[in-house]
Amino acid sequence: MNNSSNLHRSGLILDRRRFLGLSALGISAAALSACGGGPSTSGGGNSGSTVEQIDFSGVKPAKEITFWTSNPGDSIKVSTEIVDAFNSSQSDITVKLVTAGADYEEIAQKFQTAQTGGNLPDIINLSDVWWFRYKMNDQIIPLDSLFEALEFDTDDYVDSLLSDYLYDDAHWAVPWARSTPLFYYNLDHWKKAGLSDQGPQSWEEFGEWTTKLAESSGAKFAFQLPALAGYAGWTLQNNLWGWDSGWSKEESFDITCSSAESVEALSFLKDWVYKDKVAGVAGVDQIQDFAAGVASATVGSTGDLINAITSAKFDVGVAPLPAGPVESERICPTGGSGVGIPKDISPERQLAAGTFIKFLTEPEQAIKFSEATGYVPIRKSADPAAIVKKTPQAQVAIDQLANTRSQDYARVFLPGGDLEMANHMAAILTENKDVQAEMDSLKTALEKIYTDQVKPHI
């Protein structure tokens, strides 16, 4: 396939090679280097990539650097411990940890302000829906030459997590606080309803349990839908995929949110809220509601695992995301955040940043971070035994990694796409608006974002 055929069907489908390069063949940056010539940025001669890697030959790392984070999963304590361990392990580089926002949106706003106001960080915490716009705006660097210069063992990162940051055959971030959604449930309520202590295999099966739970548990709802502003676009991918649809077609910008399958999937959930009255919608945080006993079950991030268990006054059950009536494989989206390096800082600072990122994401630190927060281990060689011993429910998240799928392009590559999804889902689930009409409107909005803001830059 040549470059002229990469975009077709009104320009909405993007050739997989432009996004995933050689990763589909299982070829890592280290493997490419072994083949000669270092990390590839050419897409095998097909993608037309023009990514220019930075040459770090002869560069000496800066003495002091800053790491901006929003402390995902209440990670400030463990992140501080890791930074202190790095600073104590050597005397060449000192890292300063900076809380740059209360959430991903705040840190993104501060980073944008710093582009013109100066005072850029050296390492920044990048959420799944923000890193691509930084790349499009030429604000972060490709990391493959750093991988080579610092001898990162890229083969040891979980493949699906590292490949999430691959575009034009170059990596733009490294996985760090990575997560998947989980199905959380109240084991006490399950017992009262006469259910086994297992989670549901499918959403239809759970639908059969909701009446029993509503009648016996004493909770306000059998199920609490996630707070739409923070979770709708992410977690509902599972429901759409289970009905054989999605916000967009897999690995493309072909928007499919208004398909008959999508409408059926979302109508299924809407009926729980308005027809059966067994489900509610969280206003702020569904895990807080769940832990308080408001609902018998919910869906939340693996990053919420420790908080859910310690906050609840009941035994918390955790299960993989339920399947749909059509699809049962690869129905769980990846999520969370990684770390990247700004472009408009010196090579010395970039090299120092890369040195710390290598330390931050080594197996020992990966396990330490996961044990403290509930985020999934990002390294294959990281032994999860300590995590599982402390929190047995974490095994579910680890096992579920094999069933993950990179998120729909419409959510992670369209600036503001996630907000559009949240707004339209709010109209359906909190205002009882027509599903088909809202999904038609969402499709129009997402296609406009692609045409106006993304297509000119790819």
Tab-separated table of C-alpha atoms in Angstrom, residues 84-389:
chain	number	residue	atom	x	y	z
A	84	ASP	CA	14.504	9.762	46.619
A	85	ALA	CA	15.893	6.313	45.798
A	86	PHE	CA	17.133	7.567	42.418
A	87	ASN	CA	18.738	10.657	43.934
A	88	SER	CA	20.467	8.523	46.545
A	89	SER	CA	21.683	5.954	44.026
A	90	GLN	CA	23.998	8.347	42.203
A	91	SER	CA	25.351	11.885	42.363
A	92	ASP	CA	25.202	13.010	38.736
A	93	ILE	CA	21.489	13.937	38.472
A	94	THR	CA	19.014	15.297	41.016
A	95	VAL	CA	15.297	14.951	40.278
A	96	LYS	CA	12.749	17.295	41.834
A	97	LEU	CA	9.187	15.944	42.030
A	98	VAL	CA	6.534	18.602	41.325
A	99	THR	CA	2.788	18.191	41.779
A	100	ALA	CA	1.717	20.122	38.696
A	101	GLY	CA	-2.031	19.538	38.895
A	102	ALA	CA	-4.787	17.678	40.681
A	103	ASP	CA	-5.612	15.650	37.585
A	104	TYR	CA	-4.548	15.085	33.985
A	105	GLU	CA	-6.446	18.121	32.730
A	106	GLU	CA	-4.778	20.500	35.176
A	107	ILE	CA	-1.296	19.251	34.398
A	108	ALA	CA	-2.063	19.528	30.675
A	109	GLN	CA	-3.157	23.144	31.101
A	110	LYS	CA	-0.029	23.998	33.048
A	111	PHE	CA	2.131	22.346	30.399
A	112	GLN	CA	0.423	24.367	27.661
A	113	THR	CA	1.013	27.582	29.593
A	114	ALA	CA	4.674	26.691	30.036
A	115	GLN	CA	5.127	26.435	26.252
A	116	THR	CA	5.006	30.212	26.017
A	117	GLY	CA	5.806	31.235	29.568
A	118	GLY	CA	8.928	29.118	29.967
A	119	ASN	CA	9.759	26.965	32.976
A	120	LEU	CA	9.101	23.716	31.137
A	121	PRO	CA	9.483	20.467	33.070
A	122	ASP	CA	11.985	17.830	32.008
A	123	ILE	CA	9.593	14.905	32.452
A	124	ILE	CA	5.817	15.144	32.268
A	125	ASN	CA	3.041	12.752	33.226
A	126	LEU	CA	1.022	12.213	29.992
A	127	SER	CA	-2.502	10.813	30.076
A	128	ASP	CA	-3.851	8.539	27.372
A	129	VAL	CA	-5.962	11.323	25.838
A	130	TRP	CA	-3.329	14.079	25.940
A	131	TRP	CA	-0.022	12.737	24.621
A	132	PHE	CA	-1.056	12.703	20.952
A	133	ARG	CA	-1.973	16.375	20.852
A	134	TYR	CA	1.436	17.175	22.342
A	135	LYS	CA	2.965	15.172	19.515
A	136	MET	CA	0.853	16.970	16.895
A	137	ASN	CA	1.882	20.312	18.407
A	138	ASP	CA	5.567	19.295	18.251
A	139	GLN	CA	5.907	19.654	22.030
A	140	ILE	CA	7.410	16.282	22.981
A	141	ILE	CA	10.313	14.286	21.548
A	142	PRO	CA	10.491	10.793	20.061
A	143	LEU	CA	12.251	8.583	22.557
A	144	ASP	CA	13.788	5.814	20.457
A	145	SER	CA	17.264	7.317	20.256
A	146	LEU	CA	17.187	7.668	24.061
A	147	PHE	CA	16.169	4.019	24.311
A	148	GLU	CA	19.254	3.158	22.299
A	149	ALA	CA	21.665	5.571	24.009
A	150	LEU	CA	20.599	4.491	27.502
A	151	GLU	CA	20.061	0.819	26.604
A	152	PHE	CA	16.406	0.529	27.590
A	153	ASP	CA	15.192	-3.056	27.536
A	154	THR	CA	12.109	-2.236	25.466
A	155	ASP	CA	11.341	-5.922	24.906
A	156	ASP	CA	10.553	-6.188	28.623
A	157	TYR	CA	7.704	-3.649	28.602
A	158	VAL	CA	4.217	-5.151	28.224
A	159	ASP	CA	3.755	-4.997	24.455
A	160	SER	CA	0.274	-3.468	24.389
A	161	LEU	CA	1.281	-0.758	26.882
A	162	LEU	CA	4.430	0.389	25.088
A	163	SER	CA	2.807	0.259	21.658
A	164	ASP	CA	0.068	2.638	22.833
A	165	TYR	CA	2.619	5.441	22.373
A	166	LEU	CA	3.805	4.420	18.917
A	167	TYR	CA	3.093	6.774	16.024
A	168	ASP	CA	5.043	7.137	12.776
A	169	ASP	CA	7.221	4.248	13.950
A	170	ALA	CA	8.480	6.279	16.902
A	171	HIS	CA	7.620	6.100	20.602
A	172	TRP	CA	6.478	9.339	22.245
A	173	ALA	CA	6.098	8.195	25.842
A	174	VAL	CA	6.930	5.309	28.161
A	175	PRO	CA	4.199	3.491	30.144
A	176	TRP	CA	4.074	4.277	33.849
A	177	ALA	CA	0.761	4.547	35.745
A	178	ARG	CA	-1.097	2.155	33.474
A	179	SER	CA	-4.496	0.697	34.172
A	180	THR	CA	-7.451	-1.254	32.908
A	181	PRO	CA	-11.048	-0.978	34.064
A	182	LEU	CA	-12.251	-3.643	36.515
A	183	PHE	CA	-15.672	-4.823	37.636
A	184	TYR	CA	-15.964	-4.094	41.378
A	185	TYR	CA	-18.684	-5.764	43.444
A	186	ASN	CA	-19.875	-5.991	47.041
A	187	LEU	CA	-19.469	-9.603	48.206
A	188	ASP	CA	-21.881	-9.043	51.111
A	189	HIS	CA	-24.598	-7.986	48.663
A	190	TRP	CA	-23.798	-10.945	46.448
A	191	LYS	CA	-24.318	-13.281	49.404
A	192	LYS	CA	-27.626	-11.647	50.352
A	193	ALA	CA	-28.830	-12.085	46.782
A	194	GLY	CA	-27.918	-15.771	46.785
A	195	LEU	CA	-25.191	-15.333	44.172
A	196	SER	CA	-21.862	-17.126	44.060
A	197	ASP	CA	-18.827	-15.030	44.864
A	198	GLN	CA	-17.880	-14.706	41.187
A	199	GLY	CA	-18.388	-11.719	38.899
A	200	PRO	CA	-20.663	-11.957	35.839
A	201	GLN	CA	-19.369	-13.452	32.597
A	202	SER	CA	-21.443	-11.049	30.520
A	203	TRP	CA	-23.467	-7.870	30.855
A	204	GLU	CA	-26.585	-9.819	30.002
A	205	GLU	CA	-25.890	-12.217	32.877
A	206	PHE	CA	-25.393	-9.313	35.276
A	207	GLY	CA	-28.631	-7.830	33.973
A	208	GLU	CA	-30.379	-10.974	35.213
A	209	TRP	CA	-28.887	-10.411	38.681
A	210	THR	CA	-29.741	-6.733	39.060
A	211	THR	CA	-33.314	-7.269	40.284
A	212	LYS	CA	-32.178	-9.714	42.973
A	213	LEU	CA	-29.479	-7.314	44.088
A	214	ALA	CA	-31.835	-4.339	44.131
A	215	GLU	CA	-34.374	-6.237	46.202
A	216	SER	CA	-32.027	-7.820	48.751
A	217	SER	CA	-28.987	-5.596	49.213
A	218	GLY	CA	-30.499	-2.455	50.717
A	219	ALA	CA	-28.326	-0.406	48.345
A	220	LYS	CA	-29.803	2.411	46.297
A	221	PHE	CA	-28.699	0.767	43.037
A	222	ALA	CA	-27.506	-2.600	41.836
A	223	PHE	CA	-25.006	-0.827	39.586
A	224	GLN	CA	-23.433	2.602	39.529
A	225	LEU	CA	-22.344	3.848	36.120
A	226	PRO	CA	-19.030	5.732	36.219
A	227	ALA	CA	-18.917	9.490	36.507
A	228	LEU	CA	-19.378	10.488	32.889
A	229	ALA	CA	-16.933	13.392	32.808
A	230	GLY	CA	-14.003	11.200	33.737
A	231	TYR	CA	-14.881	7.723	32.616
A	232	ALA	CA	-17.599	7.520	29.963
A	233	GLY	CA	-15.370	7.506	26.925
A	234	TRP	CA	-12.971	5.027	28.502
A	235	THR	CA	-15.055	2.365	30.236
A	236	LEU	CA	-17.929	2.321	27.748
A	237	GLN	CA	-15.550	1.089	25.061
A	238	ASN	CA	-15.987	-2.300	26.732
A	239	ASN	CA	-19.760	-2.181	26.274
A	240	LEU	CA	-19.502	-1.012	22.675
A	241	TRP	CA	-16.868	-3.627	21.803
A	242	GLY	CA	-18.987	-6.346	23.411
A	243	TRP	CA	-21.792	-5.446	21.031
A	244	ASP	CA	-19.275	-5.509	18.111
A	245	SER	CA	-18.954	-1.745	17.664
A	246	GLY	CA	-16.985	1.134	19.194
A	247	TRP	CA	-16.549	4.903	19.199
A	248	SER	CA	-14.600	4.278	16.000
A	249	LYS	CA	-13.644	1.244	13.983
A	250	GLU	CA	-10.600	-0.538	15.370
A	251	GLU	CA	-7.335	1.162	14.435
A	252	SER	CA	-8.962	3.828	12.298
A	253	PHE	CA	-10.785	7.148	12.374
A	254	ASP	CA	-13.903	5.619	10.837
A	255	ILE	CA	-16.462	6.845	13.397
A	256	THR	CA	-18.925	4.059	14.304
A	257	CYS	CA	-20.599	5.403	17.448
A	258	SER	CA	-23.953	5.771	15.659
A	259	SER	CA	-24.083	2.203	14.349
A	260	ALA	CA	-27.033	-0.035	15.196
A	261	GLU	CA	-24.748	-2.098	17.432
A	262	SER	CA	-23.581	0.961	19.394
A	263	VAL	CA	-27.121	2.169	19.864
A	264	GLU	CA	-28.167	-1.274	21.105
A	265	ALA	CA	-25.293	-1.392	23.607
A	266	LEU	CA	-26.045	2.047	25.032
A	267	SER	CA	-29.801	1.452	25.043
A	268	PHE	CA	-29.137	-1.624	27.186
A	269	LEU	CA	-27.522	0.595	29.839
A	270	LYS	CA	-30.089	3.348	29.498
A	271	ASP	CA	-32.858	0.837	30.226
A	272	TRP	CA	-31.167	-0.025	33.524
A	273	VAL	CA	-31.402	3.632	34.524
A	274	TYR	CA	-34.860	4.609	33.277
A	275	LYS	CA	-36.856	1.454	32.608
A	276	ASP	CA	-35.642	-1.004	35.239
A	277	LYS	CA	-34.396	1.651	37.691
A	278	VAL	CA	-31.570	-0.591	38.931
A	279	ALA	CA	-28.670	1.669	37.964
A	280	GLY	CA	-27.535	5.178	38.743
A	281	VAL	CA	-24.867	7.507	37.398
A	282	ALA	CA	-22.077	8.699	39.692
A	283	GLY	CA	-21.888	12.447	40.094
A	284	VAL	CA	-18.210	12.643	41.026
A	285	ASP	CA	-16.593	9.278	41.754
A	286	GLN	CA	-18.261	5.892	41.362
A	287	ILE	CA	-15.638	4.166	43.537
A	288	GLN	CA	-16.483	6.476	46.446
A	289	ASP	CA	-20.170	5.701	45.926
A	290	PHE	CA	-19.468	1.984	45.747
A	291	ALA	CA	-17.296	1.996	48.876
A	292	ALA	CA	-20.047	3.892	50.709
A	293	GLY	CA	-22.557	1.173	49.840
A	294	VAL	CA	-24.592	3.251	47.393
A	295	ALA	CA	-24.404	0.521	44.744
A	296	SER	CA	-23.677	-3.201	44.725
A	297	ALA	CA	-21.301	-2.972	41.763
A	298	THR	CA	-19.506	-0.552	39.503
A	299	VAL	CA	-16.659	-0.284	37.019
A	300	GLY	CA	-13.465	1.557	37.906
A	301	SER	CA	-9.763	1.726	37.207
A	302	THR	CA	-7.209	-0.727	38.543
A	303	GLY	CA	-5.676	2.452	39.946
A	304	ASP	CA	-8.687	2.606	42.296
A	305	LEU	CA	-8.094	-0.889	43.665
A	306	ILE	CA	-6.233	-0.045	46.876
A	307	ASN	CA	-8.540	2.881	47.626
A	308	ALA	CA	-11.658	0.769	47.073
A	309	ILE	CA	-10.465	-2.011	49.359
A	310	THR	CA	-9.297	0.277	52.167
A	311	SER	CA	-12.342	2.572	52.001
A	312	ALA	CA	-15.066	-0.072	51.932
A	313	LYS	CA	-16.470	-1.576	55.121
A	314	PHE	CA	-17.238	-4.828	53.296
A	315	ASP	CA	-15.368	-7.463	51.316
A	316	VAL	CA	-14.649	-6.173	47.820
A	317	GLY	CA	-14.863	-8.555	44.894
A	318	VAL	CA	-13.037	-7.826	41.650
A	319	ALA	CA	-13.661	-9.431	38.276
A	320	PRO	CA	-12.680	-8.894	34.647
A	321	LEU	CA	-14.963	-6.688	32.590
A	322	PRO	CA	-18.047	-8.589	31.437
A	323	ALA	CA	-18.384	-9.647	27.809
A	324	GLY	CA	-21.076	-8.569	25.398
A	325	PRO	CA	-23.520	-10.693	23.425
A	326	VAL	CA	-21.217	-10.703	20.382
A	327	GLU	CA	-17.604	-10.264	21.537
A	328	SER	CA	-15.840	-11.791	24.529
A	329	GLU	CA	-12.190	-11.399	23.518
A	330	ARG	CA	-10.094	-8.208	23.711
A	331	ILE	CA	-12.952	-6.288	25.295
A	332	CYS	CA	-10.916	-4.464	27.942
A	333	PRO	CA	-9.304	-1.119	27.042
A	334	THR	CA	-5.876	-0.087	28.213
A	335	GLY	CA	-5.692	3.237	30.011
A	336	GLY	CA	-3.818	5.399	32.456
A	337	SER	CA	-0.734	7.448	31.750
A	338	GLY	CA	2.887	7.415	30.727
A	339	VAL	CA	5.824	9.786	30.926
A	340	GLY	CA	7.337	11.866	28.138
A	341	ILE	CA	9.958	14.542	27.566
A	342	PRO	CA	9.357	18.093	26.253
A	343	LYS	CA	10.990	19.161	23.019
A	344	ASP	CA	11.960	22.725	23.912
A	345	ILE	CA	14.518	21.886	26.560
A	346	SER	CA	18.219	21.196	26.066
A	347	PRO	CA	19.562	17.786	25.005
A	348	GLU	CA	21.384	17.688	28.351
A	349	ARG	CA	18.087	17.936	30.206
A	350	GLN	CA	16.462	15.434	27.855
A	351	LEU	CA	19.228	12.916	28.450
A	352	ALA	CA	18.960	13.344	32.215
A	353	ALA	CA	15.193	12.931	31.938
A	354	GLY	CA	15.634	9.719	29.981
A	355	THR	CA	18.039	8.425	32.607
A	356	PHE	CA	15.436	8.925	35.325
A	357	ILE	CA	12.612	7.444	33.211
A	358	LYS	CA	14.689	4.305	32.751
A	359	PHE	CA	15.040	4.045	36.556
A	360	LEU	CA	11.373	4.950	37.178
A	361	THR	CA	10.115	2.135	34.970
A	362	GLU	CA	12.586	-0.605	35.881
A	363	PRO	CA	10.976	-3.813	37.221
A	364	GLU	CA	11.799	-3.061	40.868
A	365	GLN	CA	10.167	0.367	40.697
A	366	ALA	CA	7.281	-0.938	38.580
A	367	ILE	CA	6.392	-3.457	41.284
A	368	LYS	CA	6.790	-0.886	44.057
A	369	PHE	CA	4.489	1.539	42.257
A	370	SER	CA	1.888	-1.120	41.446
A	371	GLU	CA	1.872	-2.470	44.996
A	372	ALA	CA	1.207	1.004	46.390
A	373	THR	CA	-1.461	2.094	43.903
A	374	GLY	CA	-3.114	-0.844	42.144
A	375	TYR	CA	-1.859	0.147	38.691
A	376	VAL	CA	-0.755	-2.819	36.593
A	377	PRO	CA	2.936	-3.805	36.364
A	378	ILE	CA	4.330	-2.409	33.118
A	379	ARG	CA	7.255	-4.821	32.832
A	380	LYS	CA	7.089	-8.485	31.838
A	381	SER	CA	9.900	-9.448	34.194
A	382	ALA	CA	8.343	-7.683	37.180
A	383	ASP	CA	7.366	-10.419	39.626
A	384	PRO	CA	3.831	-9.655	40.861
A	385	ALA	CA	4.038	-12.095	43.791
A	386	ALA	CA	4.453	-9.318	46.369
A	387	ILE	CA	1.521	-7.390	44.915
A	388	VAL	CA	-0.789	-10.401	44.875
A	389	LYS	CA	0.267	-11.467	48.368
